[in-house]
XYZ file of C-alpha atoms in Angstrom:
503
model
C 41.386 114.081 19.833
C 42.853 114.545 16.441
C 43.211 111.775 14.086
C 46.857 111.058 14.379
C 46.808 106.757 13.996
C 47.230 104.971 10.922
C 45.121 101.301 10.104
C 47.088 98.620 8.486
C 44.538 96.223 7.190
C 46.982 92.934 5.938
C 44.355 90.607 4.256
C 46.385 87.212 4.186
C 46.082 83.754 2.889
C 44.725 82.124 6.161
C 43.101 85.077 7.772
C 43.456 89.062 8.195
C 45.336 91.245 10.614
C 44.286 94.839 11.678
C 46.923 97.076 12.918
C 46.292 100.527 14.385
C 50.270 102.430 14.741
C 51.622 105.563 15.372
C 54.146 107.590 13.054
C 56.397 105.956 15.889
C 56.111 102.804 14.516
C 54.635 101.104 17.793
C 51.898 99.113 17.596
C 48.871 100.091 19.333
C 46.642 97.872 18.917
C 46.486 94.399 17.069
C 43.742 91.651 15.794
C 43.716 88.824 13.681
C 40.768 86.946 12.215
C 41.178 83.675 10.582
C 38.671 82.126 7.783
C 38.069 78.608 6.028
C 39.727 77.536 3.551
C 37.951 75.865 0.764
C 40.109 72.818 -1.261
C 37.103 71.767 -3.821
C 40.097 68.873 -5.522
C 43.126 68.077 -4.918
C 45.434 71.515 -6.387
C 42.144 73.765 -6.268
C 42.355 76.684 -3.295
C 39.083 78.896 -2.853
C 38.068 81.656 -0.135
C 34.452 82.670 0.072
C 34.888 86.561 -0.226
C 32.204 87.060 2.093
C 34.513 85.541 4.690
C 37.256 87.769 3.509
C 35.058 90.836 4.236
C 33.712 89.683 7.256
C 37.608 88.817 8.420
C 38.249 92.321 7.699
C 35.222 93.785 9.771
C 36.143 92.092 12.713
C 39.789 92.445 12.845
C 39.384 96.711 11.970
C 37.033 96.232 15.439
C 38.884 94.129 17.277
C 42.092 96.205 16.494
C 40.645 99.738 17.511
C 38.948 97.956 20.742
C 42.480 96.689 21.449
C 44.526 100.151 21.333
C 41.290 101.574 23.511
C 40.415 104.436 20.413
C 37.859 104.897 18.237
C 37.662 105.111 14.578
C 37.804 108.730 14.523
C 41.270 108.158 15.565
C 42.816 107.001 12.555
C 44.072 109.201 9.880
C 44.716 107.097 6.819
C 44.417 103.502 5.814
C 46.810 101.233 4.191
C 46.174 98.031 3.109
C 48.182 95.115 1.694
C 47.239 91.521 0.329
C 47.655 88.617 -0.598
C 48.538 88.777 -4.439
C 47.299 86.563 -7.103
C 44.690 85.655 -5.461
C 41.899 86.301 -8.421
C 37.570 87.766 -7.827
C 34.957 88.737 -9.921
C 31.872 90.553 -8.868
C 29.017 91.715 -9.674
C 29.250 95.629 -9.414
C 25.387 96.626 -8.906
C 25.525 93.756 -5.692
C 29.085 93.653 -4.657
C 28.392 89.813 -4.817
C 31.206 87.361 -6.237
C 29.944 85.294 -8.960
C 32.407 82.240 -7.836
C 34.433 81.730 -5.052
C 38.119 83.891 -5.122
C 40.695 81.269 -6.675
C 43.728 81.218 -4.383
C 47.539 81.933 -5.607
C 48.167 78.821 -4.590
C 45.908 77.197 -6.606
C 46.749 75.088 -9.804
C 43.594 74.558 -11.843
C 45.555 76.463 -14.687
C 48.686 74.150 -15.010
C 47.572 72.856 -18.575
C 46.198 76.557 -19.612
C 49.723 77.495 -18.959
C 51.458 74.914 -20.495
C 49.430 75.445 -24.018
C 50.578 79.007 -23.888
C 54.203 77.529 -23.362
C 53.655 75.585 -26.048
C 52.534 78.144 -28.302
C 55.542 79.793 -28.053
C 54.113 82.943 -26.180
C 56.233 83.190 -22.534
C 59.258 85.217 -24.175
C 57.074 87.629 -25.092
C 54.946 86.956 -21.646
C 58.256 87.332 -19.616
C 59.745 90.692 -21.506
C 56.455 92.468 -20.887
C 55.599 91.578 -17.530
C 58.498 90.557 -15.870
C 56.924 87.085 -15.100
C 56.635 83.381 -16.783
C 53.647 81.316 -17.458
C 52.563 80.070 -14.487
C 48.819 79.306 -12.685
C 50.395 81.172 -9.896
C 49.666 84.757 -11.207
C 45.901 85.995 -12.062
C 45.557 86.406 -15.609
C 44.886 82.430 -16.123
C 42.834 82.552 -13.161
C 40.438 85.428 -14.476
C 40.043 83.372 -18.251
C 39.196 80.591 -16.153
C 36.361 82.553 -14.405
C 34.853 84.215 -17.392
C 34.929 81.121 -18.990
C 33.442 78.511 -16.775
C 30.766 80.823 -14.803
C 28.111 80.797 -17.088
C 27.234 83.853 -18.609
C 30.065 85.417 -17.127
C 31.945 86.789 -20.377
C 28.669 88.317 -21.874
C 28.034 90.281 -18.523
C 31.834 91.008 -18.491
C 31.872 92.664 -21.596
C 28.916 94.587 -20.979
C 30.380 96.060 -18.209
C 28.556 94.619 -15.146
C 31.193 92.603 -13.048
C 34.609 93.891 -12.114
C 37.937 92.088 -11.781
C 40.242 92.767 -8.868
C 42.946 90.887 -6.504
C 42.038 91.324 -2.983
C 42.873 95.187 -2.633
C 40.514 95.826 -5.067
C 37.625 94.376 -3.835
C 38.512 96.058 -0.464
C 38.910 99.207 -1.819
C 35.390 98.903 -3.461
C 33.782 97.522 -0.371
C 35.323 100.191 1.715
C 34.593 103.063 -0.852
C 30.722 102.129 -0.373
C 30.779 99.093 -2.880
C 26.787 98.611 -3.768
C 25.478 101.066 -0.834
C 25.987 103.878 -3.519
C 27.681 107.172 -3.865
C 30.533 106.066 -6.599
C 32.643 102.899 -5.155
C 36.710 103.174 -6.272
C 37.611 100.196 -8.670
C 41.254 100.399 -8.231
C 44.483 98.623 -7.837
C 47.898 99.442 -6.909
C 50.703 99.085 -9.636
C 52.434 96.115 -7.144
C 49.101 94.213 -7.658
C 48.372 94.765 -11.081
C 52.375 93.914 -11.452
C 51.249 90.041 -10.620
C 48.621 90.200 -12.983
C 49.882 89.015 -16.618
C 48.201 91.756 -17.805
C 50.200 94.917 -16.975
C 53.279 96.125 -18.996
C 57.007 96.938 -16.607
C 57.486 99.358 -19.329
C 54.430 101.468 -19.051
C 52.887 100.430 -16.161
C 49.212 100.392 -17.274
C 47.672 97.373 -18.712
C 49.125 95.700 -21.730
C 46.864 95.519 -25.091
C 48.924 92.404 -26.100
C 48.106 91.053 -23.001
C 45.020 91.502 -22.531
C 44.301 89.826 -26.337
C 46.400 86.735 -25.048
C 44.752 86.076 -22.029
C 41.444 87.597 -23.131
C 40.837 90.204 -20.548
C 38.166 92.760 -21.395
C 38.855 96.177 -20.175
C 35.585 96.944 -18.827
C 36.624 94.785 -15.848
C 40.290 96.099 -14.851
C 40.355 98.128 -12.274
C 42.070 101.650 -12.686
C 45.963 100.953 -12.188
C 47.321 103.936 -8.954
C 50.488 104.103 -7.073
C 51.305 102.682 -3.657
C 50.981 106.073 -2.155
C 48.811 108.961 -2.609
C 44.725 109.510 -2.068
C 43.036 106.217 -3.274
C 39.473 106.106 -2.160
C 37.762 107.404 0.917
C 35.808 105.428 3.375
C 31.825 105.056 3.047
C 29.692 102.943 5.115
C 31.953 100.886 6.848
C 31.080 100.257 10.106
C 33.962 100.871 12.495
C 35.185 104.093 10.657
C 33.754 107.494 9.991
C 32.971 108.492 6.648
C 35.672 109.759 4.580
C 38.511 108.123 6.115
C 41.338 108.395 3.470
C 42.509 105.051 1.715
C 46.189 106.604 0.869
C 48.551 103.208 1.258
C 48.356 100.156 -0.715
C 50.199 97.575 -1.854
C 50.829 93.426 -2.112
C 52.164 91.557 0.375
C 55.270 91.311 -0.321
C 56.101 94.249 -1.793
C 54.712 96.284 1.286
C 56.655 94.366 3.546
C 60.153 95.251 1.244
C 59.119 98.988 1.988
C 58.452 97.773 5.646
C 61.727 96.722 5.762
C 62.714 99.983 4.860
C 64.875 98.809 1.665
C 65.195 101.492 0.162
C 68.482 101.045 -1.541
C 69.274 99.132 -4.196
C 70.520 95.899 -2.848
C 68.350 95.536 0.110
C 66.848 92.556 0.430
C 63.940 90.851 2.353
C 62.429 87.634 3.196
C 59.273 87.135 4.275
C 57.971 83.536 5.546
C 54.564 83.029 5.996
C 52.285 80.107 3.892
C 55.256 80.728 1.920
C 58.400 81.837 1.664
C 59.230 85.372 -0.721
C 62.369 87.252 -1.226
C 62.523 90.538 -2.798
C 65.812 93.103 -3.590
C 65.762 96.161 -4.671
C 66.991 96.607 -8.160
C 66.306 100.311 -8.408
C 64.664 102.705 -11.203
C 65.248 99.986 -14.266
C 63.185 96.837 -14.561
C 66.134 93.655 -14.752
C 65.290 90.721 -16.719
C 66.633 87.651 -14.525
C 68.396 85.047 -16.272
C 68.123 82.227 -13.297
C 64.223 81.985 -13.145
C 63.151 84.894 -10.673
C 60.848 87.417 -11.480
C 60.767 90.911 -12.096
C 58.268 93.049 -10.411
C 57.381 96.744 -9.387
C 58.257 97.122 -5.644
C 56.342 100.536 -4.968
C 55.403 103.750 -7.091
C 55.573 106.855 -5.214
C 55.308 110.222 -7.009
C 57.826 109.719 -10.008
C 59.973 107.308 -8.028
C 59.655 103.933 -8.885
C 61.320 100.876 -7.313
C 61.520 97.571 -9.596
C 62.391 94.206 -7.819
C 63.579 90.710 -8.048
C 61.606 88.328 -6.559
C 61.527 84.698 -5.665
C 58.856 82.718 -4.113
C 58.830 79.417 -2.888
C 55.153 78.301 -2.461
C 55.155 76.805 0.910
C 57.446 77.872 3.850
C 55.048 78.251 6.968
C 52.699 75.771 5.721
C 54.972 72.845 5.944
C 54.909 73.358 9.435
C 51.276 73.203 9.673
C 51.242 70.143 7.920
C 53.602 68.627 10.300
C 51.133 69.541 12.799
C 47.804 68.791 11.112
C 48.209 66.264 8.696
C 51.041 64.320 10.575
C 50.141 65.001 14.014
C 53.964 65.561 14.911
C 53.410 68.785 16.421
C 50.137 70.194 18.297
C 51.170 73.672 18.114
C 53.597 75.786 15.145
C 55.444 77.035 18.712
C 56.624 72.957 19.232
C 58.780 73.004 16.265
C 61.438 74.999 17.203
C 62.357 73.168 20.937
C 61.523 69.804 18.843
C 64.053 70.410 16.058
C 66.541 71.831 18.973
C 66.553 68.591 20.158
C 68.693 66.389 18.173
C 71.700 68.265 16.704
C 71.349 67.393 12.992
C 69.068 66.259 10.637
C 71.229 63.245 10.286
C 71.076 63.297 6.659
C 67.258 63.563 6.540
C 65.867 66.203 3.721
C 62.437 67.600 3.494
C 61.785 69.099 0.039
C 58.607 71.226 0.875
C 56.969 71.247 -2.320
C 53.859 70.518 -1.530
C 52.068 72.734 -4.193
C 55.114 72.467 -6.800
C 57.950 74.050 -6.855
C 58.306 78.145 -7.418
C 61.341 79.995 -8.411
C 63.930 79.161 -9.718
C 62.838 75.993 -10.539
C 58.777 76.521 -12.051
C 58.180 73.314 -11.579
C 53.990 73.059 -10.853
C 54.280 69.140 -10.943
C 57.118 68.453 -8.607
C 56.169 66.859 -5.435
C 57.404 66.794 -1.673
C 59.822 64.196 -0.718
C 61.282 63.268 2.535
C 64.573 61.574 1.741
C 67.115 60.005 4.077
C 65.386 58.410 6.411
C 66.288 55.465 8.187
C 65.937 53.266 11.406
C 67.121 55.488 13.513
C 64.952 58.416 11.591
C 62.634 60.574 14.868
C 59.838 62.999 14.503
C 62.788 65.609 15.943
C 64.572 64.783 12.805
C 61.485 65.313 10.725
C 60.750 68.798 12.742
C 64.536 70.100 11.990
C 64.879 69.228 8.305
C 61.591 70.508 7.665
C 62.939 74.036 9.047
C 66.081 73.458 6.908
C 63.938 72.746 4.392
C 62.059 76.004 4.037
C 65.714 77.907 4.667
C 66.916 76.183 1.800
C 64.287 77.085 -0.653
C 64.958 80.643 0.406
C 68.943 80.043 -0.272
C 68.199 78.788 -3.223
C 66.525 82.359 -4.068
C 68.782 84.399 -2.945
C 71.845 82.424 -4.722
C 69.507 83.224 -8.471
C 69.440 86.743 -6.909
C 73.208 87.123 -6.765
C 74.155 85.717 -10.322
C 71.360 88.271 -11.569
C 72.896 91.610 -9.991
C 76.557 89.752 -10.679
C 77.305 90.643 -6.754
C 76.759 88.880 -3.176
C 74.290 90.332 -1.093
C 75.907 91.576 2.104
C 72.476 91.450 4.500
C 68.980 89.812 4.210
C 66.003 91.554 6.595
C 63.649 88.644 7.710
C 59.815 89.083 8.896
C 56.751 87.232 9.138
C 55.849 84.328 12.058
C 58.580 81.828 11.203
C 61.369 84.817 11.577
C 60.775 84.610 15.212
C 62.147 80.780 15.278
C 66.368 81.402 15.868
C 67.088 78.134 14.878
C 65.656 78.837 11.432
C 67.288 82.385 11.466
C 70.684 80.936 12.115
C 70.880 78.110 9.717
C 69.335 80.289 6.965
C 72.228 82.578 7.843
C 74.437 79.968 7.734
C 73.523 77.906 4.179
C 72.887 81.227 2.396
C 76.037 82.484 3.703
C 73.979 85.814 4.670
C 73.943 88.452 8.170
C 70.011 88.296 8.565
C 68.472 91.051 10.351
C 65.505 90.554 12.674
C 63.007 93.698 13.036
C 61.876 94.055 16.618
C 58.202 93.566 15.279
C 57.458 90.880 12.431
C 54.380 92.652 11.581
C 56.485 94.069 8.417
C 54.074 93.821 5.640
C 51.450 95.458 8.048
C 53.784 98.035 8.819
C 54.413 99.066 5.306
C 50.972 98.983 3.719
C 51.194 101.770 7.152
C 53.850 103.497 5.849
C 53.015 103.817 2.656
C 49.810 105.163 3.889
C 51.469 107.851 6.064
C 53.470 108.623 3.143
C 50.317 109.316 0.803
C 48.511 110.884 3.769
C 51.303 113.647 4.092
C 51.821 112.104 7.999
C 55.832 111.866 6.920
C 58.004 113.966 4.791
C 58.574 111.354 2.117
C 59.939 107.711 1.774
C 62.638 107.776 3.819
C 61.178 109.516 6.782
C 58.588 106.586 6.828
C 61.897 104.592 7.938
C 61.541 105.381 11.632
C 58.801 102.837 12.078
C 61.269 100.273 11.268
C 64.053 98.863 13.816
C 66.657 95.994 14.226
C 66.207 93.378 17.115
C 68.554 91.018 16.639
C 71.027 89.733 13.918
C 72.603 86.426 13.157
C 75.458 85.966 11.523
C 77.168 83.665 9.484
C 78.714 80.776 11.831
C 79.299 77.856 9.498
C 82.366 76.793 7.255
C 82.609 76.951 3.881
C 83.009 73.087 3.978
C 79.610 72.060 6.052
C 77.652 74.491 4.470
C 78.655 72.592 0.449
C 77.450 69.569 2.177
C 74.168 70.753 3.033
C 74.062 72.232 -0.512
C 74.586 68.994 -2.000
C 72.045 66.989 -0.104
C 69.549 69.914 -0.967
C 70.100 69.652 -4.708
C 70.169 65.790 -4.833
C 66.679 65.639 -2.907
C 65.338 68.633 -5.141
C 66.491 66.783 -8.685
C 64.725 63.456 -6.770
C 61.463 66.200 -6.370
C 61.503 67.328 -9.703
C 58.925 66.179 -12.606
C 59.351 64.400 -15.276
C 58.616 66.823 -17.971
C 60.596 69.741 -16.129
């Protein structure tokens, strides 16, 4: 048969999933593959790469085995990632020379702060769009080079290469060290979350790369989000030459997912965390209430710039709740738990468990539960801890509107937390939003897809790629003006009680 399917391959923070579609937009078949996660001191997150690849490997098999084709099937690859998330490897062995450090991970805090200090985030923040945080990879790379021994020497004579996740799937799926000529590449959304890459030219920054001492011969070559990447060699569930024509981060590919393609459009994603991006058109915006600017795709000559907010844990409250409180066995529990009492009863969960994101960039605020009392139940805990993780995302999308100077009319929603309704309504409800539910949350899968349909010539252009996207279900706004300044007051009180002392 001809090859007609497209592979998503969504390399995430806990694990990967493999998704073989149509042009339809169905899913034919799906996979996921978890891996460990490494947590050396408190505030340090590490993946073994080697887990990361072998994630990938068995969720591309899994996935084909589960839609019943074979790997002469698919027609393009698209892949999307998890961001920041920062390797180094060795380019003659495709071996790491440390362990990947995790977005999440804060090893950088004082780094950051010394470049605060210095005076150098204006000129950080009107370049890249972003502020000095240990969040974003350019910290994390200085860190390698300078702590693996040896590692700047062999940097700078060109021997190890730098890349966020794409990049070192690209390479391994381009042949990596089995020969041939491997692709060392990123996609302008990645290299967006660097540090390192200028909004205005979109190609790495020479200021930059002096600040946060970056050699070029380890950047990988900056392409768009659609178009002929690389082409498989060598890897073992596909045939040779399968083009890589789709790539882009996480979030970013689940905005196109969303099909938000206007300016104004606007999705949420909540996974380990919780990100909102909008659609801000051709011109890069500098925000003025602490969200980011980033590049949303690159397609031809069209580019798409975003805002974007991110709170650092959304999904991963929950799993605390169930694995370092016990309250919960399952993620499913939470929702029927919280259902159960019809409040919070005053109880607030500020989820900042790894600091606090936008718009607040606060890396040494802490999670507090406040409110409790006698009377205080684990179903209490389980419902403010989902009005917890809606209220970080109001938060974002209240920055968002004082940025554009306009309300946002509709939010689309994805990831495995959009399927809980309770959360759906009250985040409806607090941010005052209509919140559209996708009939499959697979969103960021489905538009590392798209975009790889679009680069493979599989759809006439952007907006074509649209028809693998449809509505489920929407919620709309059902609470008064009244109730829902009361839940915004209790939010802010506990967030100013979460807040460091230096902030």
């Amino acid at each position: 048969m001809a090859a007609d399917l497209l592979l998503a391959i969504d390399q995430g923070t806990t694990g990967t999933t493999a998704l073989v579609l149509d042009t339809a937009g169905t899913t034919r078949g799906r996979a996921t593959r978890e891996f460990p996660q490494h947590f050396p001191r408190p505030g340090l997150v590490e993946h073994e790469p080697e887990d990361i690849w072998q994630s990938v490997l068995e969720s591309v098999e899994a996935a084909l085995a589960s839609a019943g084709v074979k790997g002469d099937r698919i027609a393009a690859v698209g892949i999307t990632n998890q961001r920041e998330t920062t390797l180094v490897w060795q380019r003659a062995t495709d071996k790491p020379i440390h362990r990947a450090i995790v977005w999440q991970d804060r090893r950088t805090a004082d780094a950051c702060a010394k470049l605060r200090e210095g005076g150098h985030e204006p000129a950080v923040k009107r370049t890249t769009g972003l502020v000095l945080d240990p969040y974003f990879s350019g910290t994390k790379l200085t860190w390698l080079l300078d702590n693996v021994d040896g590692a700047r020497e062999r940097a700078e004579r060109g021997e190890l290469a730098f890349g966020t996740v794409d990049s070192y799937l690209v390479w391994r799926l381009s042949g990596g060290a089995l020969g041939g000529s491997p692709v060392h590449a990123t996609d302008v959304t990645n290299a967006s979350r660097t540090l390192l890459m200028s909004l205005a030219t979109l190609d790495w920054d020479p200021a930059m790369l002096d600040l946060f001492r970056a050699p070029r011969s380890v950047l990988p070559k900056i392409v768009d989000s659609a178009g002929l990447i690389a082409k498989t060699l060598g890897f073992p569930h596909l045939p040779d030459g399968v083009p890589i024509t789709g790539i882009a981060g996480d979030q970013q590919a689940a905005l196109f997912g969303q099909a938000c393609f206007d300016t104004g459009d606007a999705k949420c994603t909540y996974g380990t965390g919780a990100f909102v991006l909008v659609n801000i058109g051709a011109q890069p915006i500098a925000s003025r209430f602490g969200l980011l600017t980033t590049v949303g795709w690159k397609v031809g000559s069209e580019v798409v710039f975003a805002l974007e907010g991110s709170a650092f844990i959304a999904g991963a409250a929950v799993q605390w709740l169930r694995d370092g409180l016990g309250i919960i066995r399952s993620a499913a529990e939470i929702e029927p738990l919280a259902a159960s009492v019809p409040s919070s009863e005053g109880v607030t969960f500020v989820p900042a468990l790894s600091g606090l994101g936008a718009p607040y960039w606060d890396p040494d605020a802490r999670g507090i539960i406040h409110g409790i009392t006698r009377g205080t139940t684990k179903a209490h805990l389980a419902r403010a801890t989902l009005e917890g993780i809606a209220l970080e995302v109001t938060d974002l999308l209240r920055a968002m509107c004082d940025d554009l100077g306009k309300p946002l009319g509709r939010m689309r929603v994805d990831g495995g937390a959009a399927n809980n309704d309770l959360l759906m309504q009250y985040q409806a409800d607090t941010a005052a939003i209509t919140i559209e539910r996708p009939i499959e949350l697979e969103s960021t899968a489905r538009g590392a897809a798209m975009l790889a349909g679009v680069g493979a010539g599989l759809f006439s252009g952007v907006r074509d790629a649209a028809r693998m996207s449809r509505v489920e279900r929407t919620f709309e706004v059902g609470m008064s003006d009244a109730e829902r300044n009361g839940h915004l007051s209790r939010w802010a009180d506990a967030v100013a009680r979460a807040r460091s002392s230096r902030a």
